[in-house]
Short mmCIF file of C-alpha atoms in Angstrom, two decimals:
data_model
loop_
_atom_site.label_atom_id
_atom_site.label_comp_id
_atom_site.label_asym_id
_atom_site.label_seq_id
_atom_site.Cartn_x
_atom_site.Cartn_y
_atom_site.Cartn_z
CA UNK A 660 -0.21 0.06 -0.17
CA UNK A 661 2.99 2.26 0.97
CA UNK A 662 4.41 1.62 -2.44
CA UNK A 663 1.43 2.71 -4.13
CA UNK A 664 1.11 5.91 -2.25
CA UNK A 665 4.56 7.00 -2.81
CA UNK A 666 4.05 6.46 -6.47
CA UNK A 667 0.78 8.21 -6.39
CA UNK A 668 2.43 11.06 -5.07
CA UNK A 669 5.01 10.92 -7.62
CA UNK A 670 2.46 10.45 -10.60
CA UNK A 671 0.62 13.79 -9.56
CA UNK A 672 3.89 15.61 -9.59
CA UNK A 673 5.22 14.41 -12.96
CA UNK A 674 1.83 14.37 -14.38
CA UNK A 675 0.79 18.16 -13.66
CA UNK A 676 4.40 19.24 -14.29
CA UNK A 677 4.44 17.41 -17.79
CA UNK A 678 0.55 17.45 -18.94
CA UNK A 679 -0.10 21.36 -19.69
CA UNK A 680 2.99 21.98 -21.91
CA UNK A 681 2.56 18.45 -23.64
CA UNK A 682 -0.85 19.33 -24.55
CA UNK A 683 0.13 22.67 -26.05
CA UNK A 684 2.98 21.49 -27.69
CA UNK A 685 0.89 18.86 -29.48
CA UNK A 686 -1.89 20.84 -29.91
CA UNK A 687 0.52 23.66 -31.70
CA UNK A 688 1.90 20.71 -33.90
CA UNK A 689 -1.08 19.05 -35.00
CA UNK A 690 -3.32 22.28 -35.09
CA UNK A 691 -5.81 20.58 -33.08
CA UNK A 692 -6.54 20.83 -29.41
CA UNK A 693 -9.03 18.20 -29.43
CA UNK A 694 -6.74 15.59 -30.81
CA UNK A 695 -3.52 16.39 -28.57
CA UNK A 696 -5.83 16.52 -25.42
CA UNK A 697 -7.03 13.12 -26.08
CA UNK A 698 -3.64 12.00 -26.82
CA UNK A 699 -2.07 13.23 -23.56
CA UNK A 700 -5.01 12.09 -21.86
CA UNK A 701 -4.49 8.41 -22.94
CA UNK A 702 -0.55 8.44 -22.31
CA UNK A 703 -1.83 9.95 -18.43
CA UNK A 704 -4.15 6.76 -18.25
CA UNK A 705 -1.23 4.60 -19.52
CA UNK A 706 1.22 6.16 -17.39
CA UNK A 707 -1.16 5.36 -14.31
CA UNK A 708 -1.50 1.75 -15.13
CA UNK A 709 1.88 1.01 -16.17
CA UNK A 710 3.83 2.92 -13.34
CA UNK A 711 1.75 1.76 -10.85
CA UNK A 712 2.36 -1.96 -12.02
CA UNK A 713 6.10 -1.78 -12.64
CA UNK A 714 7.03 1.38 -10.95
CA UNK A 715 8.00 4.72 -12.44
CA UNK A 716 10.28 4.80 -15.30
CA UNK A 717 13.84 6.25 -15.25
CA UNK A 718 12.52 9.33 -17.21
CA UNK A 719 8.99 9.73 -16.41
CA UNK A 720 8.60 12.80 -18.29
CA UNK A 721 10.00 11.20 -21.71
CA UNK A 722 8.03 8.23 -20.96
CA UNK A 723 4.96 10.33 -20.99
CA UNK A 724 5.85 12.41 -24.12
CA UNK A 725 6.45 9.22 -26.36
CA UNK A 726 3.44 7.63 -25.56
CA UNK A 727 1.47 11.05 -25.95
CA UNK A 728 2.98 11.63 -29.30
CA UNK A 729 2.64 8.11 -30.10
CA UNK A 730 -1.27 8.67 -29.40
CA UNK A 731 -1.32 11.61 -31.39
CA UNK A 732 -0.05 10.16 -34.39
CA UNK A 733 -2.51 7.08 -34.06
CA UNK A 734 -5.27 9.61 -33.57
CA UNK A 735 -4.09 11.31 -36.94
CA UNK A 736 -3.97 8.22 -38.97
CA UNK A 737 -7.68 7.18 -37.75
CA UNK A 738 -9.25 10.35 -38.78
CA UNK A 739 -9.67 10.92 -42.52
CA UNK A 740 -9.48 14.83 -42.26
CA UNK A 741 -6.23 14.75 -40.25
CA UNK A 742 -4.68 12.14 -42.74
CA UNK A 743 -4.53 15.16 -45.12
CA UNK A 744 -3.33 17.56 -42.60
CA UNK A 745 -0.72 15.34 -41.44
CA UNK A 746 1.06 15.83 -44.94
CA UNK A 747 1.77 19.47 -44.22
CA UNK A 748 3.06 18.49 -40.61
CA UNK A 749 6.71 17.69 -40.15
CA UNK A 750 7.37 14.10 -38.87
CA UNK A 751 8.23 14.09 -35.40
CA UNK A 752 11.50 13.06 -34.57
CA UNK A 753 11.73 10.09 -32.33
CA UNK A 754 12.16 9.95 -28.43
CA UNK A 755 14.68 11.58 -26.55
CA UNK A 756 15.71 14.23 -28.81
CA UNK A 757 12.22 15.82 -28.58
CA UNK A 758 12.31 15.84 -24.55
CA UNK A 759 12.40 19.66 -24.10
CA UNK A 760 12.46 20.32 -20.40
CA UNK A 761 9.32 21.69 -19.41
CA UNK A 762 10.70 23.49 -16.28
CA UNK A 763 12.01 26.08 -18.79
CA UNK A 764 10.11 29.24 -19.91
CA UNK A 765 8.50 27.62 -22.89
CA UNK A 766 7.04 25.08 -20.93
CA UNK A 767 5.66 27.41 -18.44
CA UNK A 768 4.37 29.88 -21.09
CA UNK A 769 2.78 27.00 -23.12
CA UNK A 770 1.15 25.73 -19.65
CA UNK A 771 -0.40 29.37 -18.81
CA UNK A 772 -1.60 29.78 -22.32
CA UNK A 773 -3.30 26.59 -22.23
CA UNK A 774 -4.88 27.37 -18.88
CA UNK A 775 -6.13 30.89 -20.06
CA UNK A 776 -7.83 28.75 -22.82
CA UNK A 777 -9.49 26.23 -20.50
CA UNK A 778 -11.01 29.05 -18.47
CA UNK A 779 -11.96 30.86 -21.73
CA UNK A 780 -15.36 32.74 -20.85
CA UNK A 781 -16.85 31.28 -24.11
CA UNK A 782 -17.05 28.04 -22.03
CA UNK A 783 -19.32 26.79 -19.43
CA UNK A 784 -18.03 27.55 -16.06
CA UNK A 785 -18.38 23.83 -14.86
CA UNK A 786 -16.48 23.00 -18.20
CA UNK A 787 -13.92 25.05 -17.69
CA UNK A 788 -13.13 23.43 -14.09
CA UNK A 789 -13.29 19.91 -15.97
CA UNK A 790 -10.81 20.91 -18.65
CA UNK A 791 -8.37 22.67 -16.68
CA UNK A 792 -8.24 19.72 -14.38
CA UNK A 793 -7.71 17.15 -17.26
CA UNK A 794 -5.75 19.14 -19.61
CA UNK A 795 -3.53 21.50 -17.46
CA UNK A 796 -3.18 19.51 -14.14
CA UNK A 797 -3.28 15.78 -15.83
CA UNK A 798 -6.20 14.42 -13.97
CA UNK A 799 -8.07 11.78 -15.72
CA UNK A 800 -11.94 11.61 -15.80
CA UNK A 801 -12.64 9.10 -13.20
CA UNK A 802 -10.43 11.04 -10.85
CA UNK A 803 -12.31 14.29 -11.49
CA UNK A 804 -15.85 12.38 -11.39
CA UNK A 805 -14.86 11.31 -7.93
CA UNK A 806 -13.69 14.51 -6.76
CA UNK A 807 -16.70 16.64 -7.82
CA UNK A 808 -19.04 13.89 -7.00
CA UNK A 809 -20.53 13.63 -10.63
CA UNK A 810 -21.13 10.75 -13.00
CA UNK A 811 -18.16 9.92 -14.89
CA UNK A 812 -20.79 10.01 -18.01
CA UNK A 813 -22.09 13.39 -17.34
CA UNK A 814 -18.20 14.74 -17.02
CA UNK A 815 -17.15 13.04 -20.04
CA UNK A 816 -19.57 14.58 -22.03
CA UNK A 817 -18.86 18.01 -20.59
CA UNK A 818 -15.53 17.57 -21.50
CA UNK A 819 -15.98 16.50 -25.01
CA UNK A 820 -18.32 19.61 -25.83
CA UNK A 821 -15.62 21.84 -24.27
CA UNK A 822 -13.04 20.38 -26.35
CA UNK A 823 -14.88 20.58 -29.57
CA UNK A 824 -15.77 24.01 -28.70
CA UNK A 825 -12.26 25.18 -28.14
CA UNK A 826 -11.14 23.58 -31.34
CA UNK A 827 -14.04 24.45 -33.79
CA UNK A 828 -14.80 28.32 -32.49
CA UNK A 829 -11.06 29.23 -32.55
CA UNK A 830 -10.36 29.67 -29.02
CA UNK A 831 -6.38 30.17 -29.15
CA UNK A 832 -4.00 28.71 -26.68
CA UNK A 833 -2.30 32.10 -25.97
CA UNK A 834 -2.19 34.67 -23.23
CA UNK A 835 -5.22 37.58 -23.81
CA UNK A 836 -4.06 40.88 -24.89
CA UNK A 837 -3.26 43.49 -22.19
CA UNK A 838 -6.96 44.98 -22.42
CA UNK A 839 -8.71 41.62 -21.65
CA UNK A 840 -5.96 40.19 -19.42
CA UNK A 841 -7.67 41.64 -15.85
CA UNK A 842 -10.93 40.02 -16.73
CA UNK A 843 -9.70 36.69 -18.20
CA UNK A 844 -7.07 36.36 -15.43
CA UNK A 845 -10.03 36.64 -12.75
CA UNK A 846 -11.86 34.03 -14.67
CA UNK A 847 -8.40 31.62 -14.35
CA UNK A 848 -8.26 32.48 -10.75
CA UNK A 849 -11.70 31.63 -9.91
CA UNK A 850 -11.45 28.06 -11.45
CA UNK A 851 -8.62 27.67 -9.55
CA UNK A 852 -10.00 28.86 -6.41
CA UNK A 853 -13.26 26.31 -6.95
CA UNK A 854 -10.64 23.50 -7.07
CA UNK A 855 -9.03 24.15 -4.19
CA UNK A 856 -12.26 24.85 -2.05
CA UNK A 857 -13.54 21.34 -3.24
CA UNK A 858 -10.30 19.84 -2.03
CA UNK A 859 -10.09 21.45 1.00
CA UNK A 860 -13.51 20.01 2.31
CA UNK A 861 -13.15 16.63 0.49
CA UNK A 862 -9.73 15.33 0.92
CA UNK A 863 -10.17 13.63 4.26
CA UNK A 864 -8.58 10.58 2.49
CA UNK A 865 -10.25 7.52 1.43
CA UNK A 866 -10.97 7.14 -2.35
CA UNK A 867 -8.51 10.04 -3.43
CA UNK A 868 -5.42 9.36 -5.26
CA UNK A 869 -4.86 12.91 -6.26
CA UNK A 870 -4.85 15.78 -3.88
CA UNK A 871 -6.80 18.39 -5.28
CA UNK A 872 -5.98 21.36 -2.96
CA UNK A 873 -1.98 20.45 -3.49
CA UNK A 874 -3.05 20.97 -7.27
CA UNK A 875 -4.53 23.94 -6.63
CA UNK A 876 -1.73 25.57 -4.85
CA UNK A 877 0.63 24.64 -7.55
CA UNK A 878 -1.76 25.95 -10.23
CA UNK A 879 -1.98 29.25 -8.38
CA UNK A 880 1.93 29.38 -7.79
CA UNK A 881 2.40 28.93 -11.60
CA UNK A 882 -0.14 31.66 -12.52
CA UNK A 883 1.62 34.12 -9.84
CA UNK A 884 4.85 33.31 -11.54
CA UNK A 885 3.86 34.12 -14.64
CA UNK A 886 1.93 37.30 -14.02
CA UNK A 887 4.08 38.70 -11.23
CA UNK A 888 2.39 41.92 -11.80
CA UNK A 889 -1.05 40.85 -10.92
CA UNK A 890 -1.73 41.70 -7.29
CA UNK A 891 -4.61 39.42 -6.91
CA UNK A 892 -2.60 36.30 -8.89
CA UNK A 893 -0.21 36.90 -6.19
CA UNK A 894 -3.02 37.11 -3.46
CA UNK A 895 -4.50 33.85 -4.57
CA UNK A 896 -1.33 31.77 -4.55
CA UNK A 897 -0.79 33.47 -0.86
CA UNK A 898 -4.46 32.60 0.11
CA UNK A 899 -4.12 28.94 -1.00
CA UNK A 900 -0.68 28.51 0.20
CA UNK A 901 -1.78 29.72 4.14
CA UNK A 902 -4.81 27.45 3.94
CA UNK A 903 -2.97 24.69 2.66
CA UNK A 904 -0.34 25.13 5.50
CA UNK A 905 -2.82 24.14 7.85
CA UNK A 906 -3.98 20.99 6.02
CA UNK A 907 -1.75 18.72 8.33
CA UNK A 908 -3.58 20.15 11.69
CA UNK A 909 -7.29 20.20 10.00
CA UNK A 910 -8.35 16.73 10.59
CA UNK A 911 -7.19 14.35 13.84
CA UNK A 912 -6.15 10.78 13.72
CA UNK A 913 -9.69 9.58 13.17
CA UNK A 914 -10.28 11.71 10.23
CA UNK A 915 -12.41 14.34 12.05
CA UNK A 916 -12.36 17.90 11.24
CA UNK A 917 -10.40 20.09 13.99
CA UNK A 918 -11.69 23.80 13.95
CA UNK A 919 -9.18 26.04 13.86
CA UNK A 920 -9.50 26.96 17.54
CA UNK A 921 -8.41 23.46 18.55
CA UNK A 922 -5.76 22.94 16.10
CA UNK A 923 -2.25 22.02 17.07
CA UNK A 924 -0.36 25.04 15.59
CA UNK A 925 3.13 23.36 15.78
CA UNK A 926 1.51 20.98 12.80
CA UNK A 927 1.29 23.93 10.64
CA UNK A 928 3.65 24.18 7.68
CA UNK A 929 5.59 27.57 8.92
CA UNK A 930 7.77 27.62 6.05
CA UNK A 931 4.66 27.55 3.56
CA UNK A 932 3.23 30.59 5.70
CA UNK A 933 6.56 32.45 5.59
CA UNK A 934 6.60 32.38 1.83
CA UNK A 935 2.91 33.07 1.55
CA UNK A 936 3.62 36.26 3.65
CA UNK A 937 6.09 37.17 1.15
CA UNK A 938 3.86 36.59 -1.74
CA UNK A 939 1.39 38.95 0.26
CA UNK A 940 4.16 41.38 0.85
CA UNK A 941 4.98 41.64 -2.91
CA UNK A 942 1.01 41.92 -3.93
CA UNK A 943 0.55 44.73 -1.48
CA UNK A 944 3.41 46.83 -2.97
CA UNK A 945 1.50 46.55 -6.49
CA UNK A 946 -1.30 48.45 -4.61
CA UNK A 947 -3.97 47.15 -6.24
CA UNK A 948 -6.09 45.25 -3.36
CA UNK A 949 -8.93 42.79 -4.31
CA UNK A 950 -10.72 39.98 -2.52
CA UNK A 951 -7.87 37.23 -2.73
CA UNK A 952 -5.39 39.48 -1.08
CA UNK A 953 -7.84 40.44 1.61
CA UNK A 954 -8.67 36.97 2.24
CA UNK A 955 -5.15 36.07 2.27
CA UNK A 956 -4.31 38.62 4.93
CA UNK A 957 -6.97 37.41 7.04
CA UNK A 958 -5.45 33.77 6.84
CA UNK A 959 -2.28 35.16 7.43
CA UNK A 960 -3.50 36.80 10.73
CA UNK A 961 -4.68 33.25 11.82
CA UNK A 962 -1.53 31.54 10.43
CA UNK A 963 0.78 33.86 12.70
CA UNK A 964 -1.42 34.34 15.92
CA UNK A 965 0.60 32.11 18.47
CA UNK A 966 -2.88 30.71 19.87
CA UNK A 967 -6.66 31.27 18.95
CA UNK A 968 -6.82 33.26 22.03
CA UNK A 969 -4.37 35.67 20.94
CA UNK A 970 -5.37 36.15 17.50
CA UNK A 971 -5.73 39.95 16.48
CA UNK A 972 -9.69 39.96 16.18
CA UNK A 973 -9.76 43.69 15.71
CA UNK A 974 -7.37 43.45 12.65
CA UNK A 975 -9.54 40.27 11.33
CA UNK A 976 -12.84 42.44 11.56
CA UNK A 977 -10.95 45.44 9.83
CA UNK A 978 -9.79 43.24 7.11
CA UNK A 979 -13.32 41.87 6.81
CA UNK A 980 -14.87 45.10 6.59
CA UNK A 981 -12.61 45.74 3.53
CA UNK A 982 -13.40 42.64 1.99
CA UNK A 983 -17.18 42.79 2.39
CA UNK A 984 -16.61 46.00 0.54
CA UNK A 985 -14.88 44.24 -2.56
CA UNK A 986 -17.16 41.48 -2.03
CA UNK A 987 -20.52 41.93 -0.51
CA UNK A 988 -21.65 38.43 -0.82
CA UNK A 989 -23.88 36.94 1.82
CA UNK A 990 -20.91 34.35 2.80
CA UNK A 991 -18.42 36.88 2.94
CA UNK A 992 -20.90 38.81 5.26
CA UNK A 993 -21.33 35.67 7.28
CA UNK A 994 -17.82 35.50 8.32
CA UNK A 995 -17.72 39.15 8.67
CA UNK A 996 -20.12 38.34 11.44
CA UNK A 997 -18.27 35.81 12.66
CA UNK A 998 -15.29 37.78 13.26
CA UNK A 999 -17.09 40.49 14.87
CA UNK A 1000 -18.67 38.08 17.44
CA UNK A 1001 -15.17 37.97 18.89
CA UNK A 1002 -14.86 41.47 19.39
CA UNK A 1003 -18.60 42.42 20.53
CA UNK A 1004 -21.24 40.90 22.21
CA UNK A 1005 -22.85 37.67 20.74
CA UNK A 1006 -26.40 38.96 21.08
CA UNK A 1007 -25.58 41.67 18.58
CA UNK A 1008 -23.62 39.40 16.59
CA UNK A 1009 -26.83 36.95 16.47
CA UNK A 1010 -29.00 40.01 15.67
CA UNK A 1011 -27.08 40.84 12.45
CA UNK A 1012 -26.71 37.18 11.54
CA UNK A 1013 -30.30 36.67 11.59
CA UNK A 1014 -30.20 39.51 8.66
CA UNK A 1015 -28.67 37.14 6.53
CA UNK A 1016 -31.37 34.35 7.08
CA UNK A 1017 -32.81 34.21 3.72
CA UNK A 1018 -29.93 34.70 1.61
CA UNK A 1019 -28.27 31.73 3.44
CA UNK A 1020 -31.09 29.55 4.39
CA UNK A 1021 -29.72 26.42 3.02
CA UNK A 1022 -26.23 27.20 3.86
CA UNK A 1023 -25.00 24.84 6.59
CA UNK A 1024 -22.21 26.70 7.90
CA UNK A 1025 -24.79 29.84 8.52
CA UNK A 1026 -26.93 27.28 10.87
CA UNK A 1027 -23.69 25.97 12.62
CA UNK A 1028 -22.71 29.74 13.34
CA UNK A 1029 -26.25 30.37 14.68
CA UNK A 1030 -26.09 27.38 17.13
CA UNK A 1031 -22.75 28.53 18.41
CA UNK A 1032 -23.81 31.93 19.17
CA UNK A 1033 -27.13 30.85 20.66
CA UNK A 1034 -25.39 28.31 22.78
CA UNK A 1035 -23.10 31.29 23.99
CA UNK A 1036 -26.49 32.96 25.11
CA UNK A 1037 -27.50 29.76 26.96
CA UNK A 1038 -30.08 29.28 24.47
CA UNK A 1039 -29.47 25.48 24.13
CA UNK A 1040 -32.69 24.34 22.80
CA UNK A 1041 -32.47 26.76 19.93
CA UNK A 1042 -28.85 25.84 19.52
CA UNK A 1043 -29.80 21.94 19.08
CA UNK A 1044 -32.22 22.95 16.50
CA UNK A 1045 -29.94 25.14 14.22
CA UNK A 1046 -27.28 22.21 14.72
CA UNK A 1047 -29.68 19.90 13.40
CA UNK A 1048 -30.69 21.92 10.47
CA UNK A 1049 -26.92 22.30 9.57
CA UNK A 1050 -26.28 18.74 9.83
CA UNK A 1051 -29.33 18.05 7.24
CA UNK A 1052 -27.51 20.48 4.71
CA UNK A 1053 -23.99 18.88 4.72
CA UNK A 1054 -23.15 15.74 3.07
CA UNK A 1055 -19.43 15.94 3.90
CA UNK A 1056 -18.39 13.13 6.33
CA UNK A 1057 -15.82 15.30 8.51
CA UNK A 1058 -18.52 18.12 8.67
CA UNK A 1059 -21.19 15.75 9.64
CA UNK A 1060 -19.08 13.94 12.44
CA UNK A 1061 -18.04 17.32 13.84
CA UNK A 1062 -22.04 18.08 14.06
CA UNK A 1063 -23.28 15.12 15.25
CA UNK A 1064 -20.34 15.32 18.37
CA UNK A 1065 -21.80 18.90 19.11
CA UNK A 1066 -25.16 17.71 19.21
CA UNK A 1067 -24.51 15.16 21.50
CA UNK A 1068 -22.54 16.59 23.98
CA UNK A 1069 -23.35 19.86 25.94
CA UNK A 1070 -20.08 21.92 26.78
CA UNK A 1071 -19.92 25.38 25.06
CA UNK A 1072 -16.13 25.05 24.09
CA UNK A 1073 -16.23 24.57 20.36
CA UNK A 1074 -15.43 28.18 19.25
CA UNK A 1075 -14.86 28.24 15.25
CA UNK B 425 -11.12 32.11 -39.17
CA UNK B 426 -14.51 33.54 -40.36
CA UNK B 427 -17.04 34.59 -37.82
CA UNK B 428 -20.73 35.60 -38.25
CA UNK B 429 -21.84 38.03 -35.77
CA UNK B 430 -25.28 38.60 -35.48
CA UNK B 431 -26.84 41.64 -33.80
CA UNK B 432 -29.51 41.46 -31.80
CA UNK B 433 -32.12 43.67 -29.81
CA UNK B 434 -35.38 43.60 -28.07
CA UNK B 435 -38.09 45.51 -30.41
CA UNK B 436 -40.02 46.44 -27.14
CA UNK B 437 -37.04 47.91 -25.82
CA UNK B 438 -35.86 49.39 -28.71
CA UNK B 439 -39.16 51.31 -29.28
CA UNK B 440 -38.62 53.22 -25.87
CA UNK B 441 -35.26 54.46 -27.07
CA UNK B 442 -35.43 58.31 -27.56
CA UNK B 443 -34.64 59.14 -31.42
CA UNK B 444 -31.78 61.30 -30.43
CA UNK B 445 -30.15 58.61 -28.65
CA UNK B 446 -30.93 56.06 -31.54
CA UNK B 447 -29.47 58.49 -34.36
CA UNK B 448 -26.55 58.87 -32.36
CA UNK B 449 -26.14 55.07 -32.28
CA UNK B 450 -26.56 54.70 -35.87
CA UNK B 451 -24.01 57.41 -36.31
CA UNK B 452 -21.73 55.33 -34.35
CA UNK B 453 -22.48 52.26 -35.96
CA UNK B 454 -21.30 53.69 -39.65
CA UNK B 455 -17.91 54.67 -37.95
CA UNK B 456 -17.63 51.22 -36.77
CA UNK B 457 -17.91 49.69 -39.89
CA UNK B 458 -15.29 52.02 -40.89
CA UNK B 459 -12.92 51.40 -38.03
CA UNK B 460 -13.20 47.56 -38.37
CA UNK B 461 -13.22 47.33 -42.47
CA UNK B 462 -9.87 45.52 -42.03
CA UNK B 463 -11.10 42.59 -39.89
CA UNK B 464 -14.92 42.53 -41.94
CA UNK B 465 -15.15 40.29 -44.68
CA UNK B 466 -18.88 40.88 -45.54
CA UNK B 467 -20.79 43.93 -44.24
CA UNK B 468 -23.84 41.52 -44.61
CA UNK B 469 -26.79 43.21 -44.11
CA UNK B 470 -29.30 45.03 -41.80
CA UNK B 471 -32.90 43.31 -41.49
CA UNK B 472 -36.22 44.88 -41.63
CA UNK B 473 -38.34 44.82 -38.37
CA UNK B 474 -39.35 41.38 -37.22
CA UNK B 475 -42.58 42.00 -38.05
CA UNK B 476 -41.63 41.44 -41.65
CA UNK B 477 -40.79 37.98 -40.71
CA UNK B 478 -42.07 35.11 -42.59
CA UNK B 479 -40.97 31.34 -41.57
CA UNK B 480 -41.37 28.21 -43.51
CA UNK B 481 -41.45 25.43 -40.85
CA UNK B 482 -41.13 21.51 -41.21
CA UNK B 483 -44.56 19.90 -40.50
CA UNK B 484 -45.61 16.22 -40.96
CA UNK B 485 -47.78 17.39 -43.86
CA UNK B 486 -44.96 19.19 -45.52
CA UNK B 487 -43.54 22.66 -45.07
CA UNK B 488 -46.10 25.15 -43.84
CA UNK B 489 -45.49 28.64 -44.10
CA UNK B 490 -46.10 30.90 -41.19
CA UNK B 491 -46.26 34.62 -39.85
CA UNK B 492 -43.43 35.55 -37.37
CA UNK B 493 -39.59 34.85 -36.66
CA UNK B 494 -38.61 31.10 -36.12
CA UNK B 495 -38.93 31.87 -32.08
CA UNK B 496 -40.70 33.93 -29.79
CA UNK B 497 -37.68 35.17 -28.15
CA UNK B 498 -37.50 38.45 -26.94
CA UNK B 499 -34.26 39.16 -28.57
CA UNK B 500 -34.34 39.40 -32.31
CA UNK B 501 -31.82 39.33 -35.01
CA UNK B 502 -31.57 42.72 -36.75
CA UNK B 503 -28.61 42.00 -38.84
CA UNK B 504 -25.58 40.39 -39.39
CA UNK B 505 -21.93 40.65 -40.83
CA UNK B 506 -18.89 38.37 -41.49
CA UNK B 507 -15.85 39.03 -39.60
CA UNK B 508 -12.15 37.52 -40.87
CA UNK B 509 -9.85 37.57 -37.91
CA UNK B 510 -7.27 35.34 -36.28
CA UNK B 511 -9.33 33.69 -33.50
CA UNK B 512 -12.23 34.04 -30.95
CA UNK B 513 -10.74 36.79 -28.77
CA UNK B 514 -10.28 38.93 -31.87
CA UNK B 515 -13.80 38.51 -32.98
CA UNK B 516 -15.12 39.08 -29.34
CA UNK B 517 -12.81 42.25 -29.09
CA UNK B 518 -14.70 43.51 -31.91
CA UNK B 519 -17.98 42.60 -30.91
CA UNK B 520 -17.43 44.17 -27.52
CA UNK B 521 -17.32 47.75 -29.54
CA UNK B 522 -20.50 47.44 -31.32
CA UNK B 523 -22.03 50.77 -30.60
CA UNK B 524 -25.51 49.42 -29.92
CA UNK B 525 -24.51 47.61 -26.83
CA UNK B 526 -24.83 50.71 -25.06
CA UNK B 527 -28.59 50.20 -25.29
CA UNK B 528 -30.73 48.02 -23.27
CA UNK B 529 -31.73 44.37 -24.37
CA UNK B 530 -29.31 44.12 -26.97
CA UNK B 531 -26.62 41.36 -27.56
CA UNK B 532 -23.95 39.96 -30.35
CA UNK B 533 -24.32 36.62 -31.14
CA UNK B 534 -20.48 35.13 -32.39
CA UNK B 535 -20.75 31.98 -34.59
CA UNK B 536 -17.85 30.59 -36.65
CA UNK B 537 -18.72 29.96 -40.31
CA UNK B 538 -18.60 26.47 -41.69
CA UNK B 539 -15.30 26.95 -44.26
CA UNK B 540 -14.17 23.30 -44.29
CA UNK B 541 -16.82 20.78 -45.47
CA UNK B 542 -14.55 17.87 -45.21
CA UNK B 543 -15.46 17.85 -41.48
CA UNK B 544 -18.99 16.43 -42.89
CA UNK B 545 -17.61 13.67 -44.64
#
């Protein structure tokens, strides 16, 4: 088992490094994104089988590239239309001479260009997500389906449709022009953020051979490196790095969720926290605040607090006030109220929270937060019923266990 | 690549536009065609009002002729042009500058033109 786990980690690393640039290069050579993506995806599936069986090859990048090229040529031969096209394409040189290091700048540029194409606003949002995970990160359709609790058939259909659209409507694999860049970058960041959020709650272990959250951190870092003058790109990389740095402490030995207040802070990745702080400082110097930077700044206050009790809540509240100005969504306002409840009275916090009741009626954390405030006010019966509502609204196992434990016991010690 | 851009608007909202604004937009539309001449492969046409539309529709008893446009959408196509630009982003960039987009209920639909019939083989 442990042998497999090591291989899975290595696989994930190799695949996410190599997949994107390989797709981009093959798409350029064959002038066909659909064909290139399919060829690389098949190579990824072959690699997963062969490497798990025989152990990884000496040069995994070369292995993957040779397999993808062979698949692409097979694809070309299969298609009558492509056969004619192939005559205009230079014959591929075999094997090692082709292997360009993807760590070079061309590889990085290719990956970012591909990412922009996969997150193009002409594609449906859920298709952007699926396509990014497959083409840029090197996940397989079953892996994505498992992570997002979608049926493989639905997902495969979505991917096929999205790829056809990229190929047929002329979505090019390029970084957008300066005038379009801010909006397009925002689309890219939002896809990465969704990948992370999904990974953050769902990677409690079983059944997952890819760590989505780690993939998202990696993607965000790649974008930040490629767009160093975009404050929000740096902000997202800082935010995800900070959140991920706490990953080890978020679950206990039984896989139960541990709230921030009770986490063992010595298990946080303090090196990662320091690197995120540095990113955030660079972002601040660009003087273009935005929601990712503000969320990162909030996460940084928590990450650098010596303990829950010593958290600088007035700083957290001030940052939430700024964030709510940038992003007045109900969920942000919920978090703003949670922060305020640490500096003010629970009764006032509860009153303001109830103002969000309609917008957040089906959001489990709204009810869980209400329960905590009610409990702090000694209104135990109402707290119970709020926790029960929360429980009925989440399907995440770890969150369900936490709420169940809370429902069974009496103490008031579960801060959030 | 060649793209057909279809300019749509909502007739009931068009009727509410004051004549001065409407004529200003029309002036800018003429300028728009001038500015983008290099990317416009075919100026296309402006269509007469949707009330002039006649549709020949399939039926089990053979084609029937009916009054009105092919669907009862709020937005109707008012005209179209053909762009010849490198990629979708270039087409979107031009579509964004369509002067009528200042008016409520308007949009521009972009569709690639079929140029390679071998894909239907």
